Short mmCIF file of C-alpha atoms in Angstrom, two decimals:
data_model
loop_
_atom_site.label_atom_id
_atom_site.label_comp_id
_atom_site.label_asym_id
_atom_site.label_seq_id
_atom_site.Cartn_x
_atom_site.Cartn_y
_atom_site.Cartn_z
CA UNK A 30 11.78 26.34 14.70
CA UNK A 31 8.49 28.18 13.25
CA UNK A 32 8.90 31.02 10.88
CA UNK A 33 7.44 34.45 12.35
CA UNK A 34 4.91 36.51 10.48
CA UNK A 35 7.49 39.22 10.02
CA UNK A 36 9.75 36.68 8.08
CA UNK A 37 6.76 35.45 6.13
CA UNK A 38 5.74 38.96 5.10
CA UNK A 39 9.43 39.92 3.98
CA UNK A 40 9.98 36.57 1.78
CA UNK A 41 6.67 37.34 0.30
CA UNK A 42 7.80 41.05 -0.36
CA UNK A 43 10.88 39.87 -1.99
CA UNK A 44 9.27 37.43 -4.26
CA UNK A 45 6.78 40.04 -5.33
CA UNK A 46 9.46 42.69 -6.25
CA UNK A 47 11.14 40.07 -8.37
CA UNK A 48 7.93 39.29 -10.19
CA UNK A 49 7.22 42.89 -10.52
CA UNK A 50 10.77 43.34 -12.08
CA UNK A 51 10.41 40.59 -14.38
CA UNK A 52 7.12 42.14 -15.79
CA UNK A 53 8.16 46.01 -15.97
CA UNK A 54 9.48 45.35 -19.40
CA UNK A 55 5.79 44.64 -20.42
CA UNK A 56 4.60 47.79 -19.16
CA UNK A 57 6.35 49.67 -21.99
CA UNK A 58 4.30 48.01 -24.53
CA UNK A 59 1.12 49.45 -22.99
CA UNK A 60 -1.16 52.40 -24.16
CA UNK A 61 -2.31 55.17 -21.74
CA UNK A 62 -5.61 53.53 -21.24
CA UNK A 63 -4.27 50.12 -20.60
CA UNK A 64 -1.76 51.65 -18.17
CA UNK A 65 -4.54 53.49 -16.35
CA UNK A 66 -6.99 50.44 -16.22
CA UNK A 67 -3.90 48.50 -14.94
CA UNK A 68 -3.54 50.93 -12.19
CA UNK A 69 -7.39 50.76 -11.32
CA UNK A 70 -7.05 47.14 -11.13
CA UNK A 71 -3.96 47.38 -8.84
CA UNK A 72 -5.98 49.72 -6.63
CA UNK A 73 -8.81 47.67 -6.22
CA UNK A 74 -6.64 44.61 -5.41
CA UNK A 75 -4.85 46.53 -2.69
CA UNK A 76 -8.28 47.48 -1.07
CA UNK A 77 -9.21 43.48 -1.21
CA UNK A 78 -6.23 42.92 0.23
CA UNK A 79 -6.38 45.18 3.07
CA UNK A 80 -10.17 43.88 3.54
CA UNK A 81 -8.87 40.52 3.73
CA UNK A 82 -6.21 41.38 6.43
CA UNK A 83 -8.81 42.95 8.43
CA UNK A 84 -10.87 39.72 8.22
CA UNK A 85 -7.83 37.51 8.91
CA UNK A 86 -6.96 40.00 12.17
CA UNK A 87 -10.47 39.67 13.61
CA UNK A 88 -10.39 35.90 12.85
CA UNK A 89 -7.09 35.78 14.82
CA UNK A 90 -8.65 37.64 17.58
CA UNK A 91 -11.71 35.50 17.71
CA UNK A 92 -9.64 32.33 17.83
CA UNK A 93 -7.51 33.79 20.91
CA UNK A 94 -11.02 34.77 22.58
CA UNK A 95 -12.19 31.13 21.80
CA UNK A 96 -8.76 29.50 23.19
CA UNK A 97 -9.02 31.78 26.41
CA UNK A 98 -12.78 30.50 26.96
CA UNK A 99 -11.64 26.91 26.50
CA UNK A 100 -8.85 27.21 28.61
CA UNK A 101 -11.02 28.78 31.24
CA UNK A 102 -13.64 25.91 30.97
CA UNK A 103 -10.94 23.15 30.77
CA UNK A 104 -9.10 24.54 34.13
CA UNK A 105 -12.25 25.28 36.26
CA UNK A 106 -14.39 22.15 35.44
CA UNK A 107 -15.68 20.51 38.34
CA UNK A 108 -13.62 17.21 37.66
CA UNK A 109 -10.04 16.58 37.00
CA UNK A 110 -8.79 16.18 33.15
CA UNK A 111 -5.74 14.20 32.79
CA UNK A 112 -3.87 13.37 29.50
CA UNK A 113 -1.38 10.19 30.11
CA UNK A 114 1.09 7.95 28.19
CA UNK A 115 -0.60 4.63 28.26
CA UNK A 116 2.45 2.71 28.58
CA UNK A 117 4.41 4.73 31.39
CA UNK A 118 1.07 6.13 32.85
CA UNK A 119 3.02 9.69 32.86
CA UNK A 120 0.95 12.60 33.26
CA UNK A 121 1.18 14.79 30.08
CA UNK A 122 -1.42 17.38 30.82
CA UNK A 123 -3.89 17.92 33.87
CA UNK A 124 -5.99 20.86 34.39
CA UNK A 125 -6.30 23.08 37.81
CA UNK A 126 -8.98 20.99 39.21
CA UNK A 127 -6.74 17.72 38.77
CA UNK A 128 -3.94 19.56 40.50
CA UNK A 129 -6.08 20.52 43.62
CA UNK A 130 -7.70 17.00 43.71
CA UNK A 131 -4.10 15.55 44.17
CA UNK A 132 -2.74 18.38 46.36
CA UNK A 133 0.17 19.12 44.02
CA UNK A 134 1.74 22.01 42.13
CA UNK A 135 1.23 22.02 38.33
CA UNK A 136 5.06 21.91 37.85
CA UNK A 137 5.36 18.97 40.46
CA UNK A 138 2.60 16.98 38.58
CA UNK A 139 3.35 16.99 34.91
CA UNK A 140 5.95 14.22 34.06
CA UNK A 141 5.00 12.04 37.02
CA UNK A 142 3.35 8.85 36.65
CA UNK A 143 -0.31 8.63 37.43
CA UNK A 144 0.39 5.27 39.27
CA UNK A 145 2.07 7.33 41.99
CA UNK A 146 -1.36 8.27 43.00
CA UNK A 147 -3.15 4.83 42.73
CA UNK A 148 -3.28 2.85 46.02
CA UNK A 149 -1.17 -0.31 46.02
CA UNK A 150 -4.37 -2.60 46.09
CA UNK A 151 -5.96 -0.87 43.08
CA UNK A 152 -2.74 -0.88 40.95
CA UNK A 153 -3.68 -4.23 38.88
CA UNK A 154 -7.29 -2.99 38.34
CA UNK A 155 -5.81 0.40 37.05
CA UNK A 156 -3.38 -1.10 34.43
CA UNK A 157 -6.07 -3.60 33.16
CA UNK A 158 -8.37 -0.70 32.82
CA UNK A 159 -5.39 1.15 30.74
CA UNK A 160 -4.76 -1.91 28.73
CA UNK A 161 -8.71 -1.74 28.13
CA UNK A 162 -8.53 1.74 26.49
CA UNK A 163 -5.72 0.98 24.37
CA UNK A 164 -7.85 -1.84 22.92
CA UNK A 165 -10.88 -0.23 22.38
CA UNK A 166 -12.02 2.45 20.00
CA UNK A 167 -11.35 6.27 21.45
CA UNK A 168 -15.17 6.81 20.79
CA UNK A 169 -15.58 4.11 23.59
CA UNK A 170 -15.87 6.01 27.04
CA UNK A 171 -15.01 3.33 29.77
CA UNK A 172 -15.41 3.76 33.49
CA UNK A 173 -13.32 2.44 36.41
CA UNK A 174 -13.65 2.99 40.25
CA UNK A 175 -10.24 2.84 42.24
CA UNK A 176 -8.62 4.04 45.37
CA UNK A 177 -6.30 6.92 45.28
CA UNK A 178 -3.87 8.88 47.35
CA UNK A 179 -2.87 12.57 47.28
CA UNK A 180 0.56 13.94 47.49
CA UNK A 181 -0.07 14.47 51.28
CA UNK A 182 -1.08 10.53 51.48
CA UNK A 183 -4.97 11.30 51.92
CA UNK A 184 -6.73 8.36 50.49
CA UNK A 185 -9.91 8.91 48.40
CA UNK A 186 -11.83 6.95 46.01
CA UNK A 187 -12.01 8.12 42.45
CA UNK A 188 -14.38 7.41 39.42
CA UNK A 189 -12.41 7.49 36.02
CA UNK A 190 -14.09 7.72 32.72
CA UNK A 191 -11.63 7.74 29.72
CA UNK A 192 -10.85 6.78 26.28
CA UNK A 193 -7.82 6.51 24.03
CA UNK A 194 -6.16 8.81 21.81
CA UNK A 195 -4.95 7.78 18.38
CA UNK A 196 -1.61 9.30 17.08
CA UNK A 197 -0.75 9.86 13.54
CA UNK A 198 0.17 6.19 13.19
CA UNK A 199 -3.58 5.28 14.09
CA UNK A 200 -2.32 3.50 17.35
CA UNK A 201 -3.45 4.28 20.83
CA UNK A 202 -0.47 5.36 22.93
CA UNK A 203 -2.11 8.06 25.02
CA UNK A 204 -5.53 8.41 26.77
CA UNK A 205 -7.43 11.33 28.40
CA UNK A 206 -9.12 10.70 31.72
CA UNK A 207 -11.96 12.37 33.57
CA UNK A 208 -11.53 11.93 37.34
CA UNK A 209 -14.36 12.58 39.76
CA UNK A 210 -13.92 12.07 43.77
CA UNK A 211 -16.45 9.83 44.64
CA UNK A 212 -15.37 9.45 48.50
CA UNK A 213 -18.63 11.01 49.64
CA UNK A 214 -20.77 8.65 47.47
CA UNK A 215 -18.58 5.49 48.58
CA UNK A 216 -18.89 6.66 52.30
CA UNK A 217 -22.73 6.96 51.88
CA UNK A 218 -23.09 3.49 50.21
CA UNK A 219 -20.82 2.07 52.94
CA UNK A 220 -23.17 3.65 55.60
CA UNK A 221 -26.15 2.15 53.89
CA UNK A 222 -24.83 -1.31 53.85
CA UNK A 223 -24.00 -1.07 57.70
CA UNK A 224 -27.46 0.03 58.09
CA UNK A 225 -28.90 -3.07 56.02
CA UNK A 226 -26.49 -5.45 58.12
CA UNK A 227 -27.56 -3.91 61.42
CA UNK A 228 -31.19 -4.23 60.52
CA UNK A 229 -30.75 -7.91 59.71
CA UNK A 230 -28.74 -8.41 62.76
CA UNK A 231 -31.53 -7.11 64.71
CA UNK A 232 -34.21 -9.39 63.06
CA UNK A 233 -32.06 -12.32 63.87
CA UNK A 234 -31.85 -11.40 67.46
CA UNK A 235 -35.61 -10.66 67.49
CA UNK A 236 -36.38 -14.20 66.06
CA UNK A 237 -33.86 -15.91 68.44
CA UNK A 238 -35.50 -14.32 71.45
CA UNK A 239 -39.24 -15.14 70.23
CA UNK A 240 -37.84 -18.81 69.64
CA UNK A 241 -36.10 -18.73 72.96
CA UNK A 242 -39.40 -17.49 74.62
CA UNK A 243 -41.51 -20.12 73.05
CA UNK A 244 -39.09 -22.91 73.92
CA UNK A 245 -38.99 -21.67 77.58
CA UNK A 246 -42.91 -21.00 77.81
CA UNK A 247 -43.62 -24.97 78.00
CA UNK A 248 -41.09 -25.76 81.05
CA UNK A 249 -42.04 -22.63 82.87
CA UNK A 250 -45.70 -23.63 82.77
CA UNK A 251 -44.73 -27.29 83.74
CA UNK A 252 -42.93 -25.68 86.71
CA UNK A 253 -45.70 -23.22 87.65
CA UNK A 254 -48.22 -26.54 88.04
CA UNK A 255 -45.63 -28.46 90.23
CA UNK A 256 -45.30 -25.62 92.48
CA UNK A 257 -49.23 -24.90 92.83
CA UNK A 258 -49.19 -28.96 93.47
CA UNK A 259 -46.74 -28.72 96.10
CA UNK A 260 -48.74 -25.92 97.81
CA UNK A 261 -51.80 -27.81 97.91
CA UNK A 262 -50.17 -30.78 99.54
#
């Protein structure tokens, strides 16, 4: 259990009083001028401590503001941030965007396996991706595109960018993922492929019609000549 600031200050005060009690006998041996100098030094030291305390309080306030700013950036980012246990894929941390992306309440999302939201046909690819994150340096950012689903069974495509996280034993047992919804992009790519396929189909059909027209031209000419001969006879 962490020690509170109040307990720390109380302990510090007790230790200071013990030291002062041990040194009290030495004060009787000092001259009046030495006692005056000592009191001056103590007063200066007291002011120094007060200034240090003011700086410490300001540093603590700045730290609180910085943490709040980081939390705002983390939760309002346009992508989902996830921290996973690589072995179990359990979600350990997630920002607000990630919660919205999976259409889940934060309390119901943390603690669930990330694989619950990976499409069945993408499970193998995702596990291979996690193994790769565990093997490579945390400084190496790796990407993967998989099919995912929300808690409402709405399917979407996601791009994962992640890296492993080393623990105190210098082994990688966690990873951090940046998850982006790329459904619109994938649909645009599929539409573009359909257009290319349709253009090729039209070209093939046009070529077939051209070839068929050429092949039929000679018999039609022969038939026209024959009909002309029959009319004259």
